[in-house]
Amino acid sequence: MIDLLLQPFSYDYMVKAILISALVGGVCAFLSAFLILKGWSLMGDALAHAIVPGVVLAYILALPYAVGAFFAGLLAAGSMAAVKHKTALREDTVIGLIFTTFFALGLLLVSINPTAVNIQAVILGNILAISQSDMVQVTIISVICFAVLALKWRDFMAVFFDESHARSIGLPVTALRIAFFTMLSAATVAALQTVGACLVIAMVVTPGATAYLLTDRFERLIIMACIWGAASSAIGAYASYYLDANPGGLIVCLQTAVFLITIIVAPKYGMARGWFVRRAVRGING
Amino acid sequence: MTGQDVIKITDLSVTYSNGHCALDGVNITLHTGTICGLVGVNGAGKSTLFKSIMGFVKPSQGSVKIHGDIAQKALKKNRVAYVPQTEEVDWNFPVLVKDVVMMGRYGHMGFMRIASKADHVAVENALERVGMRAYENRQIGELSGGQKKRVFVARALAQGGDIILLDEPFTGVDIKTEDSLIALFHDLANEGRLILVSTHNLGSVPHFCDEVILINKTVQAYGPVETTFTQENLAKTFGGMLRHHRLIGDDLHDDEDPRGLTVLTDDERPLVLYGEEGGEQIRKLNKKGRKRTT
Amino acid sequence: MDSLYTLLVEPLTYDFMQRALLVSLLIGVVCSVFSCFLVLKGWSLMGDAISHAILPGLAAAFVFGIPLLLGALIAALICAFLTGFLKDHSRVKEDAVMGIVFSGMFALGLVMLTKIETDVHLLHILFGNVLGISRTDLVQTAVIASICTIIMVIKRRDLMLFCFDPVHAGVIGLPVALLSFGLLVLLAMTIVAALKAAGIILVIAMLIAPGAIGFLSARSFDGMMMIAVMASVVSCIAGTIISFHIDAATAPLIVVIQAALFMIALAFGKRIKQHDDQAIATG
């Protein structure tokens, strides 16, 4: 029995996949604590799709894929800002328009140059067969992001909670904002390898939202989100060995299922509590 | 002095599904030919009362009758028109002024909403009436604050009902525009419509309303402005929410005159009461354009 | 003359190209008509969410042997109602709830498709395949697309009023809840119609870009819709024919051409900020 449970750890590729997934899951969860409170969930999704042409181009030109992703992300963010500035279109329209266009550009590049890239790996993730160089990139990105966030999370919180106050106490607001979105793009790039472009949004939203149902204190929210983000990613990757299914899909299924359970049973903000309270009130009144 | 009964609200209570009780035991009968102000703090049930008249919320008790019909049935007969707050409208929407006014006619049109000759005439008349005929081909975002309001009043006119509900009509318009809108509302009331205006702008209430409803979950006071819109009733309605300034004798002037000045304000134009302690009269700041139907 | 023939007519001598052109035109029209409502209602994220969320519906439809359209429709409605329900009953913001629900459903679909032997080809659902459209697919798409287009064109004034001022719509006695539900069902049907040709992600582009182009170019709703449809039709024809010549994927090319048209609208549109307002105010 124990042997069976430990079996995945005897394979090098499984150990790597579990560790990398946990690392990326933790970083994305850290960011999710901020994203859900600011209502920026769509941003994570948009960035994940918008960087696809950069990744494709980087593979075609044999550059590190993170470099291509970074420039594509930058270009997409710039285009969104420009279109938003020039038109009266709603923000969600602008974001939707730009990210799908970039994505289409990526697919077009692949269709013209089909041999260089495994597009399915970009869209759906490919953690079990990650190449050595990709793995190094993901590790470096994740460790740097995590370090910056762990050291500076109070500054980010101050900026996002009350920008004028942050400015008044002398925090470099603009620099911190840029730093945050750079890290979001970087984490998105990393998560592309584990769950793929379509499911990045879950990684940068779900763990934070789950923790948000359980606590009112931001510090605890971050800790819970990170632990759960890392744990769910590790478990998803581990389970893919037995279930023989796409690890990204399993990770996100697990996260969503736990979110749905939490939303019902959470002690203070769960739906079950509301039902019990109402029943108790009715009992007292009646 | 009052016209025919149009809206009859009997013992109306509304409780939302989350258990919040927004209205409790409201009894009012409103008449044609009047402008009626609906005054209360935010959350006092102003918008719930509007929604009840428009049939959007289900009463947990009591009823709203419009010309004897329940609200939903009255809507089908195009009895009620609603003029939204300026902030609620998407001014970037690609519609022209005449398109917006034509929307008032949809209830009269067939399945495909194809405008007949009569619909076009109604739209032209309504635009003429509010003085916006020259702007009919403007996109709505290209208008000034007062013009925007007029377009939606024109839509209510084109619709042809005799009840017009206005939600905070004076936010974001200057005093001059406000005066011209008030003159327009008086004309419309004189033609036999009921105009119900929700506002927290206390200062303009005696300025243009014939009747006033003071509301705080239930009706605190209802009747002609002169007798209803008193300091006592306002204090009862607003509780501690009202800012209250009283200026007496020396604060006000250098002679021996003992009379004082009381200024009550929610957050906008203050209501000015002037006279002996306990016997203050409402000072009407502007009486022009007042022709009461009798 | 000869070169023009090679350019335009030669591709259409092939059966599969005729079908591809026809199907892309059909979905181009239905998507562009819908895009006007989507852009004005602010439902772009909803389009994104629903197109992803139908994946488990397609897989389940195959398992239970029901029509794909029905499975997709049920999944779309589950996504929309679950989002609304969870938003109303928790403290999490709407955008986050929507993101969680659709990504969770997409992940579920992904796992289902890898575990179940189906003839639903994952890559085709993700990216679409205009050139691989069969005769049955064509008929199916044509039926769904035509029904949706006809309903939307006939009821465009009610739907437009619903987007513009739902309160007024209610006051004059229109069935607002039915319009909202109807728009949701039409969205799901449109996505299903476009799925085989454009795929889950690019259908969002086809559901946003034409409406955005029309929004920037027209001052009235009917004008917006006409421009949206024209832009979409032009992109679909150009995309299909050019993709034949340069041997590229058709749907991405259509989307890229639409983006180019959007940029033209951005440069010359009637309703670009500032310049336009002032020009009319003074003129």
Tab-separated table of C-alpha atoms in Angstrom, chain B:
chain	number	residue	atom	x	y	z
B	1	MET	CA	-58.077	71.667	-5.009
B	2	THR	CA	-56.800	68.184	-5.836
B	3	GLY	CA	-57.526	66.223	-8.954
B	4	GLN	CA	-58.577	62.684	-9.513
B	5	ASP	CA	-57.017	59.815	-7.509
B	6	VAL	CA	-54.337	58.026	-9.541
B	7	ILE	CA	-52.180	56.033	-7.180
B	8	LYS	CA	-53.738	54.429	-4.168
B	9	ILE	CA	-51.291	52.720	-1.825
B	10	THR	CA	-52.921	50.726	0.962
B	11	ASP	CA	-51.050	49.316	3.927
B	12	LEU	CA	-47.999	48.551	1.795
B	13	SER	CA	-45.119	46.614	3.350
B	14	VAL	CA	-42.083	45.309	1.463
B	15	THR	CA	-39.599	42.841	2.922
B	16	TYR	CA	-36.686	41.661	0.784
B	17	SER	CA	-35.623	38.036	0.673
B	18	ASN	CA	-32.620	38.747	2.914
B	19	GLY	CA	-35.038	39.729	5.670
B	20	HIS	CA	-34.556	43.478	5.290
B	21	CYS	CA	-37.815	45.345	5.778
B	22	ALA	CA	-37.734	48.362	3.455
B	23	LEU	CA	-41.301	49.671	3.801
B	24	ASP	CA	-43.784	49.156	6.576
B	25	GLY	CA	-47.479	50.037	6.493
B	26	VAL	CA	-47.484	52.801	3.857
B	27	ASN	CA	-50.843	54.460	3.140
B	28	ILE	CA	-51.016	57.246	0.543
B	29	THR	CA	-53.392	58.403	-2.158
B	30	LEU	CA	-51.872	60.578	-4.875
B	31	HIS	CA	-53.787	62.823	-7.268
B	32	THR	CA	-53.432	64.117	-10.799
B	33	GLY	CA	-52.313	67.676	-11.372
B	34	THR	CA	-49.775	67.703	-8.597
B	35	ILE	CA	-46.062	67.635	-8.141
B	36	CYS	CA	-45.300	65.485	-5.161
B	37	GLY	CA	-41.880	65.350	-3.517
B	38	LEU	CA	-40.653	62.127	-1.928
B	39	VAL	CA	-38.146	62.984	0.759
B	40	GLY	CA	-36.110	60.809	3.096
B	41	VAL	CA	-32.571	59.710	3.895
B	42	ASN	CA	-30.758	57.104	1.800
B	43	GLY	CA	-32.176	53.709	2.678
B	44	ALA	CA	-35.445	55.180	3.924
B	45	GLY	CA	-37.375	53.323	1.234
B	46	LYS	CA	-37.616	55.958	-1.508
B	47	SER	CA	-36.419	53.669	-4.222
B	48	THR	CA	-38.413	50.729	-2.849
B	49	LEU	CA	-41.564	52.855	-3.046
B	50	PHE	CA	-40.700	53.707	-6.658
B	51	LYS	CA	-40.093	50.033	-7.417
B	52	SER	CA	-43.440	49.147	-5.855
B	53	ILE	CA	-45.247	51.659	-8.040
B	54	MET	CA	-43.385	50.236	-11.068
B	55	GLY	CA	-44.311	46.722	-9.971
B	56	PHE	CA	-40.686	45.532	-9.696
B	57	VAL	CA	-41.011	44.327	-6.098
B	58	LYS	CA	-43.734	42.189	-4.657
B	59	PRO	CA	-45.482	43.644	-1.599
B	60	SER	CA	-45.340	41.332	1.409
B	61	GLN	CA	-48.544	43.005	2.528
B	62	GLY	CA	-50.988	45.580	1.181
B	63	SER	CA	-51.324	46.806	-2.389
B	64	VAL	CA	-50.515	49.493	-4.941
B	65	LYS	CA	-53.379	50.390	-7.274
B	66	ILE	CA	-52.922	52.631	-10.277
B	67	HIS	CA	-56.226	53.810	-11.707
B	68	GLY	CA	-57.657	50.804	-9.916
B	69	ASP	CA	-55.293	48.316	-11.592
B	70	ILE	CA	-52.402	46.468	-9.955
B	71	ALA	CA	-49.015	47.839	-10.970
B	72	GLN	CA	-48.097	45.174	-13.562
B	73	LYS	CA	-51.364	45.712	-15.385
B	74	ALA	CA	-50.941	49.479	-15.291
B	75	LEU	CA	-47.495	49.109	-16.884
B	76	LYS	CA	-48.995	47.240	-19.829
B	77	LYS	CA	-51.299	50.220	-20.319
B	78	ASN	CA	-48.281	52.537	-20.337
B	79	ARG	CA	-49.594	54.501	-17.390
B	80	VAL	CA	-46.262	54.959	-15.650
B	81	ALA	CA	-43.124	56.608	-17.031
B	82	TYR	CA	-39.769	56.683	-15.317
B	83	VAL	CA	-36.966	59.228	-15.726
B	84	PRO	CA	-33.688	57.688	-14.514
B	85	GLN	CA	-30.898	59.398	-12.641
B	86	THR	CA	-28.240	60.866	-14.900
B	87	GLU	CA	-25.590	58.536	-13.466
B	88	GLU	CA	-27.624	55.445	-14.297
B	89	VAL	CA	-27.513	56.061	-18.033
B	90	ASP	CA	-24.682	54.908	-20.305
B	91	TRP	CA	-24.162	58.127	-22.259
B	92	ASN	CA	-21.746	56.440	-24.665
B	93	PHE	CA	-24.510	54.174	-25.952
B	94	PRO	CA	-24.934	54.598	-29.700
B	95	VAL	CA	-28.436	56.045	-29.722
B	96	LEU	CA	-29.636	59.391	-31.018
B	97	VAL	CA	-31.956	61.699	-29.107
B	98	LYS	CA	-34.926	60.701	-31.269
B	99	ASP	CA	-34.138	57.001	-30.746
B	100	VAL	CA	-34.336	57.464	-26.983
B	101	VAL	CA	-37.668	59.256	-27.208
B	102	MET	CA	-38.925	56.565	-29.589
B	103	MET	CA	-38.217	54.010	-26.837
B	104	GLY	CA	-41.116	55.563	-24.968
B	105	ARG	CA	-43.380	54.353	-27.792
B	106	TYR	CA	-42.260	50.679	-27.741
B	107	GLY	CA	-45.149	49.733	-25.488
B	108	HIS	CA	-47.549	50.974	-28.173
B	109	MET	CA	-45.867	49.174	-31.059
B	110	GLY	CA	-46.233	45.665	-32.426
B	111	PHE	CA	-43.953	42.644	-32.171
B	112	MET	CA	-41.217	44.053	-34.405
B	113	ARG	CA	-41.310	47.522	-32.818
B	114	ILE	CA	-41.734	49.229	-36.164
B	115	ALA	CA	-42.751	52.855	-35.701
B	116	SER	CA	-46.027	54.017	-37.227
B	117	LYS	CA	-46.892	57.526	-38.342
B	118	ALA	CA	-48.563	58.149	-34.982
B	119	ASP	CA	-45.387	57.124	-33.155
B	120	HIS	CA	-43.275	59.551	-35.171
B	121	VAL	CA	-45.763	62.335	-34.482
B	122	ALA	CA	-45.738	61.571	-30.763
B	123	VAL	CA	-41.936	61.684	-30.695
B	124	GLU	CA	-41.847	64.992	-32.565
B	125	ASN	CA	-44.453	66.515	-30.251
B	126	ALA	CA	-42.656	65.342	-27.150
B	127	LEU	CA	-39.356	66.768	-28.368
B	128	GLU	CA	-41.089	70.031	-29.298
B	129	ARG	CA	-42.648	70.165	-25.861
B	130	VAL	CA	-39.331	70.038	-23.998
B	131	GLY	CA	-37.603	72.287	-26.528
B	132	MET	CA	-35.257	69.634	-27.876
B	133	ARG	CA	-36.509	69.316	-31.457
B	134	ALA	CA	-33.361	70.926	-32.829
B	135	TYR	CA	-31.191	68.259	-31.185
B	136	GLU	CA	-33.033	65.160	-32.388
B	137	ASN	CA	-30.104	63.815	-34.383
B	138	ARG	CA	-27.488	64.244	-31.666
B	139	GLN	CA	-25.965	61.235	-30.007
B	140	ILE	CA	-27.061	61.441	-26.359
B	141	GLY	CA	-23.540	61.859	-24.982
B	142	GLU	CA	-23.212	65.119	-26.924
B	143	LEU	CA	-25.778	66.959	-24.787
B	144	SER	CA	-25.438	69.157	-21.712
B	145	GLY	CA	-26.753	68.074	-18.305
B	146	GLY	CA	-30.093	69.857	-18.596
B	147	GLN	CA	-30.617	68.709	-22.190
B	148	LYS	CA	-29.970	65.108	-21.189
B	149	LYS	CA	-32.680	65.362	-18.560
B	150	ARG	CA	-35.105	66.897	-21.070
B	151	VAL	CA	-34.627	64.020	-23.486
B	152	PHE	CA	-35.721	61.528	-20.864
B	153	VAL	CA	-38.663	63.715	-19.871
B	154	ALA	CA	-39.598	63.763	-23.556
B	155	ARG	CA	-39.449	59.974	-23.577
B	156	ALA	CA	-41.894	59.937	-20.659
B	157	LEU	CA	-44.180	62.311	-22.574
B	158	ALA	CA	-44.020	60.255	-25.749
B	159	GLN	CA	-45.009	57.242	-23.700
B	160	GLY	CA	-48.217	59.074	-22.887
B	161	GLY	CA	-48.798	58.014	-19.298
B	162	ASP	CA	-50.175	60.400	-16.714
B	163	ILE	CA	-47.715	59.389	-13.980
B	164	ILE	CA	-44.100	60.440	-14.259
B	165	LEU	CA	-41.558	59.209	-11.724
B	166	LEU	CA	-38.369	61.250	-11.506
B	167	ASP	CA	-35.373	60.009	-9.542
B	168	GLU	CA	-33.121	62.801	-8.240
B	169	PRO	CA	-33.716	65.009	-11.279
B	170	PHE	CA	-31.509	67.875	-10.132
B	171	THR	CA	-28.202	66.183	-9.392
B	172	GLY	CA	-25.530	67.455	-11.706
B	173	VAL	CA	-27.513	70.366	-13.144
B	174	ASP	CA	-26.915	74.016	-12.312
B	175	ILE	CA	-29.493	76.257	-10.628
B	176	LYS	CA	-30.540	77.936	-13.884
B	177	THR	CA	-31.226	74.625	-15.588
B	178	GLU	CA	-32.973	73.449	-12.460
B	179	ASP	CA	-35.335	76.436	-12.614
B	180	SER	CA	-36.191	75.808	-16.254
B	181	LEU	CA	-36.806	72.113	-15.544
B	182	ILE	CA	-39.080	73.083	-12.646
B	183	ALA	CA	-41.071	75.375	-14.926
B	184	LEU	CA	-41.477	72.448	-17.318
B	185	PHE	CA	-42.654	70.142	-14.518
B	186	HIS	CA	-45.250	72.729	-13.446
B	187	ASP	CA	-46.647	72.924	-16.951
B	188	LEU	CA	-46.830	69.137	-17.154
B	189	ALA	CA	-48.595	68.921	-13.790
B	190	ASN	CA	-51.028	71.649	-14.791
B	191	GLU	CA	-52.017	69.522	-17.777
B	192	GLY	CA	-53.236	66.884	-15.332
B	193	ARG	CA	-50.279	64.612	-14.753
B	194	LEU	CA	-48.978	63.326	-11.467
B	195	ILE	CA	-45.287	64.008	-11.065
B	196	LEU	CA	-43.575	62.139	-8.269
B	197	VAL	CA	-40.053	63.324	-7.557
B	198	SER	CA	-37.668	61.486	-5.283
B	199	THR	CA	-35.060	63.847	-3.858
B	200	HIS	CA	-32.848	64.451	-0.884
B	201	ASN	CA	-32.439	68.070	-1.937
B	202	LEU	CA	-34.536	69.639	0.820
B	203	GLY	CA	-34.107	73.219	-0.359
B	204	SER	CA	-35.837	72.685	-3.663
B	205	VAL	CA	-38.902	70.948	-2.207
B	206	PRO	CA	-40.882	74.063	-1.178
B	207	HIS	CA	-39.544	75.614	-4.345
B	208	PHE	CA	-41.477	73.368	-6.696
B	209	CYS	CA	-43.604	70.748	-4.961
B	210	ASP	CA	-47.300	71.009	-4.192
B	211	GLU	CA	-47.318	68.062	-1.886
B	212	VAL	CA	-44.631	66.196	-0.041
B	213	ILE	CA	-44.224	62.692	1.361
B	214	LEU	CA	-41.750	62.408	4.211
B	215	ILE	CA	-40.663	58.821	4.408
B	216	ASN	CA	-38.606	56.738	6.785
B	217	LYS	CA	-39.647	53.092	6.336
B	218	THR	CA	-43.179	54.325	6.759
B	219	VAL	CA	-44.854	57.616	5.896
B	220	GLN	CA	-43.940	60.131	8.598
B	221	ALA	CA	-46.023	62.907	7.113
B	222	TYR	CA	-47.901	63.501	3.875
B	223	GLY	CA	-49.801	66.545	2.686
B	224	PRO	CA	-49.484	70.004	1.131
B	225	VAL	CA	-45.973	71.437	1.424
B	226	GLU	CA	-47.058	74.473	3.468
B	227	THR	CA	-48.444	72.419	6.329
B	228	THR	CA	-46.385	69.259	6.026
B	229	PHE	CA	-42.849	70.401	5.338
B	230	THR	CA	-42.241	71.654	8.872
B	231	GLN	CA	-39.225	71.542	11.075
B	232	GLU	CA	-40.976	69.132	13.399
B	233	ASN	CA	-41.874	66.642	10.668
B	234	LEU	CA	-38.413	66.897	9.121
B	235	ALA	CA	-36.782	66.220	12.468
B	236	LYS	CA	-39.048	63.196	12.866
B	237	THR	CA	-38.134	61.883	9.415
B	238	PHE	CA	-34.442	62.529	9.401
B	239	GLY	CA	-33.636	61.948	13.065
B	240	GLY	CA	-30.009	62.735	13.624
B	241	MET	CA	-29.178	62.717	9.912
B	242	LEU	CA	-30.077	66.380	9.438
B	243	ARG	CA	-27.590	69.159	9.915
B	244	HIS	CA	-29.250	71.846	11.973
B	245	HIS	CA	-28.055	75.397	12.335
B	246	ARG	CA	-29.916	77.996	14.342
B	247	LEU	CA	-29.010	81.659	14.220
B	248	ILE	CA	-30.713	83.976	16.731
B	249	GLY	CA	-30.661	87.750	17.380
B	250	ASP	CA	-27.064	88.853	17.431
B	251	ASP	CA	-25.933	86.014	15.194
B	252	LEU	CA	-28.251	87.324	12.539
B	253	HIS	CA	-28.481	91.100	12.785
B	254	ASP	CA	-27.501	94.037	15.011
B	255	ASP	CA	-30.948	95.303	16.049
B	256	GLU	CA	-33.142	94.151	18.895
B	257	ASP	CA	-35.174	91.865	16.633
B	258	PRO	CA	-35.507	88.619	18.595
B	259	ARG	CA	-36.336	86.439	15.588
B	260	GLY	CA	-33.958	83.656	14.608
B	261	LEU	CA	-32.987	81.813	11.461
B	262	THR	CA	-32.925	78.019	11.230
B	263	VAL	CA	-31.038	76.316	8.446
B	264	LEU	CA	-31.709	72.651	7.860
B	265	THR	CA	-29.660	70.745	5.353
B	266	ASP	CA	-29.246	67.182	4.268
B	267	ASP	CA	-26.370	67.835	1.950
B	268	GLU	CA	-27.405	70.269	-0.716
B	269	ARG	CA	-29.431	73.457	-0.964
B	270	PRO	CA	-30.427	74.334	2.619
B	271	LEU	CA	-34.007	74.863	3.665
B	272	VAL	CA	-34.431	78.319	5.168
B	273	LEU	CA	-36.932	78.950	7.942
B	274	TYR	CA	-37.250	82.461	9.314
B	275	GLY	CA	-39.396	83.923	12.144
B	276	GLU	CA	-40.178	83.723	15.835
B	277	GLU	CA	-38.984	80.725	17.806
B	278	GLY	CA	-41.452	77.901	17.353
B	279	GLY	CA	-43.383	79.700	14.620
B	280	GLU	CA	-40.972	79.701	11.707
B	281	GLN	CA	-42.434	79.998	8.242
B	282	ILE	CA	-41.006	78.413	5.166
B	283	ARG	CA	-39.361	81.123	3.119
B	284	LYS	CA	-40.070	80.421	-0.480
B	285	LEU	CA	-37.049	81.521	-2.353
B	286	ASN	CA	-38.672	81.619	-5.731
B	287	LYS	CA	-42.335	81.766	-6.453
B	288	LYS	CA	-42.346	82.412	-10.169
B	289	GLY	CA	-44.194	80.136	-12.492
B	290	ARG	CA	-46.566	78.809	-9.849
B	291	LYS	CA	-50.061	78.245	-11.156
B	292	ARG	CA	-51.970	75.810	-9.026
B	293	THR	CA	-54.812	73.910	-10.559
B	294	THR	CA	-57.849	74.173	-8.387
